[in-house]
């Protein structure tokens, strides 16, 4: 007899709903995205959808099509009525009794939530502290998958140290990115905005891409190169780039103050440029819903 | 307003049950075990519980205690009435709105299934084909976690090639283990049973440990060393070790026959020794339930 146990409760195996048989739960066999809106507009929706399509392709999940996902996003966004919303969605390979090899014809599970975007005013004004942690992640961090245990363990370590984010350091002693953010440094003397080049070791961050766009046309020159923790701690300004908060200044790195321990001038300059870019995109786009 | 969408259905966010808020689903934030019974006895239960306790410790999940988990296993095993059962269980950090940093005091979610163990008679008699795939997994494969997407992708690749298992090969060009099994080779001339030494790159497989125990007292000398795919394909016998099927002969490796393409003599010898060891353990243990 097939049985299952949920906590202390035994049920018949064939009574389990699809939520208990989700390959997302058994294997992290799925991909996800996080979006946010500013003043009633979803920012960079098409960029996120394009990345999601790539993630789906890389893990071999072939439906639903992106048009259907876009419609679902616009529908829930319209219904929620939140001008500044955070939207999370994932797609798993589907539900079936646990087996590494998926059954042919399995239907994927789509799941989405929407709620208010976090208020990042304080983080932006005061900056945050970060600490380093070994990058234990898999070799395909360019895929935005549900396999996030190493990110969680890194973040738990950061929290223990009173830090808001963990900066991951690979076996070569190089910074890859944050556990849930891209990582940037500024060399003020050289007017350089420094971030790691894209590759399998980091997520092709949409916010990273728009930070680079925000820097374009300014005196800041974008330089894609790797940094060690010692390099980073010795530079003039550091910040994180993340969808839900865009740019967050880093004021302490592994316990060491960055310059005077206050958000840097050029970081604030980029925060303003980013806000202007969001505003500009709003004006040039057709209504979101 | 907080909303959620399950497939095409929109629900209020606060109506989501804990199964939709499981950190196991969002992050693969949990650990698991697979057990099997032979003739009414769970094999190596205490070994699996000890490994599970270690996995829990490594990811910082501190409850329930192992005694309680043992009781649950014995309870469902007793109720199922399956002499040859496969038992799967996992423990996730708990359910809450998605956030990398877990809330203090979160209660873990325990989930278990039991059903008939797969019949491995044919695989044991005929052997299986395997193919290699890059080892994309994280750097802590010694933790039996729910982050198994690279294992799934490897297995899907193997299936496409008509193979039963993927043998993972790291960036150094060495075999680590199978996507869901330990990997062994036999050098018949030297009477060597070869398997990779334990470390962060592989799971401390319980079946591996009992295969080594089965070889003890025979002429086969256990040698812990790394093998390349070329090494493996040139050796006399290969096999997989996995809880649900114990020893499964490998007869084809990346399309190449191993010797005459039939299960090897020494592998069959170990299958018999393993069966004897299971039988012996049954006799010396107190009743399981």
XYZ file of C-alpha atoms in Angstrom, chain A residues 74-213:
140
model
C -0.379 41.581 -16.622
C -3.604 40.046 -15.338
C -2.452 39.640 -11.733
C -0.723 43.032 -11.807
C -3.918 44.690 -13.029
C -5.991 42.950 -10.402
C -3.651 43.641 -7.458
C -3.761 47.418 -7.920
C -0.313 47.949 -6.392
C 1.671 50.772 -8.061
C 4.936 49.556 -6.501
C 4.660 45.800 -6.599
C 7.006 42.865 -6.294
C 6.070 39.951 -8.525
C 7.558 36.494 -8.120
C 6.803 33.588 -10.420
C 8.184 30.134 -11.032
C 7.577 27.271 -13.374
C 8.415 23.714 -12.371
C 8.617 20.669 -14.615
C 5.388 19.315 -13.128
C 3.967 16.953 -10.532
C 4.420 13.178 -10.481
C 5.691 10.487 -8.102
C 9.367 11.189 -7.412
C 11.768 9.960 -10.096
C 14.853 11.756 -11.459
C 13.796 11.065 -15.048
C 10.628 13.035 -15.810
C 7.668 11.342 -17.461
C 7.045 12.279 -21.091
C 4.161 14.712 -21.541
C 4.287 16.008 -17.976
C 2.568 19.402 -17.641
C 4.588 22.180 -15.921
C 3.271 23.965 -12.814
C 3.097 27.761 -12.899
C 2.946 29.728 -9.651
C 3.056 33.476 -9.024
C 2.695 35.912 -6.124
C 2.307 39.667 -6.028
C 2.627 42.018 -3.072
C 4.024 45.452 -2.231
C 7.676 46.006 -3.199
C 9.925 46.379 -0.150
C 10.674 49.959 0.846
C 14.356 50.467 0.156
C 14.496 54.169 1.156
C 16.485 53.488 4.316
C 18.916 51.048 2.630
C 19.530 53.547 -0.158
C 20.102 56.438 2.270
C 22.231 54.620 4.846
C 23.783 51.769 2.850
C 24.166 48.188 4.060
C 26.914 45.945 5.409
C 27.968 42.802 3.506
C 30.145 39.818 4.346
C 31.842 37.214 2.162
C 30.974 33.522 1.950
C 32.306 30.705 -0.261
C 30.463 30.387 -3.557
C 29.164 26.827 -3.246
C 26.695 27.144 -6.109
C 26.474 24.943 -9.183
C 28.272 25.565 -12.459
C 25.267 27.037 -14.294
C 24.444 30.139 -12.260
C 23.443 31.771 -15.552
C 20.219 29.730 -15.232
C 17.781 31.277 -12.724
C 16.789 27.983 -11.135
C 15.094 26.947 -7.901
C 18.336 25.364 -6.636
C 19.095 28.114 -4.139
C 20.259 26.332 -0.999
C 23.845 27.675 -1.264
C 22.399 31.190 -1.579
C 20.259 30.630 1.522
C 23.208 29.260 3.525
C 25.319 32.270 2.484
C 22.552 34.690 3.468
C 22.083 32.969 6.837
C 25.804 33.388 7.479
C 25.586 37.083 6.547
C 22.646 37.590 8.885
C 24.597 36.034 11.762
C 27.296 38.633 11.111
C 24.737 41.459 11.111
C 24.991 41.885 7.346
C 22.264 42.378 4.755
C 23.891 40.387 1.972
C 26.533 37.725 1.387
C 29.120 38.342 -1.323
C 30.124 35.023 -2.851
C 33.788 34.220 -3.428
C 34.788 31.342 -5.703
C 37.697 28.891 -5.330
C 39.944 31.208 -7.358
C 39.435 33.852 -4.655
C 37.297 36.051 -6.924
C 34.000 37.696 -6.125
C 31.228 36.296 -8.331
C 28.105 38.136 -7.107
C 25.813 38.514 -4.092
C 23.595 35.658 -2.862
C 20.623 37.551 -4.330
C 22.157 40.540 -6.096
C 24.801 41.666 -8.599
C 27.923 43.338 -7.189
C 29.529 46.573 -8.383
C 32.572 48.604 -7.345
C 33.665 52.101 -8.272
C 37.226 53.298 -8.681
C 36.669 57.057 -8.300
C 40.168 58.096 -9.359
C 39.898 56.225 -12.648
C 36.167 56.899 -13.034
C 35.591 53.163 -13.417
C 32.388 51.260 -12.694
C 33.596 47.694 -12.209
C 31.570 44.474 -12.354
C 32.269 40.845 -13.195
C 31.906 39.840 -16.852
C 28.908 37.614 -17.628
C 29.469 33.860 -17.800
C 28.219 30.600 -16.302
C 29.346 31.730 -12.831
C 26.821 34.556 -12.439
C 23.247 35.393 -13.302
C 22.806 37.715 -16.289
C 21.235 40.265 -13.960
C 18.654 42.564 -15.560
C 19.347 45.257 -12.971
C 23.082 44.958 -13.714
C 22.262 45.569 -17.382
C 20.218 48.686 -16.557
C 22.865 49.984 -14.108
C 25.323 49.794 -17.003
C 22.775 51.623 -19.147
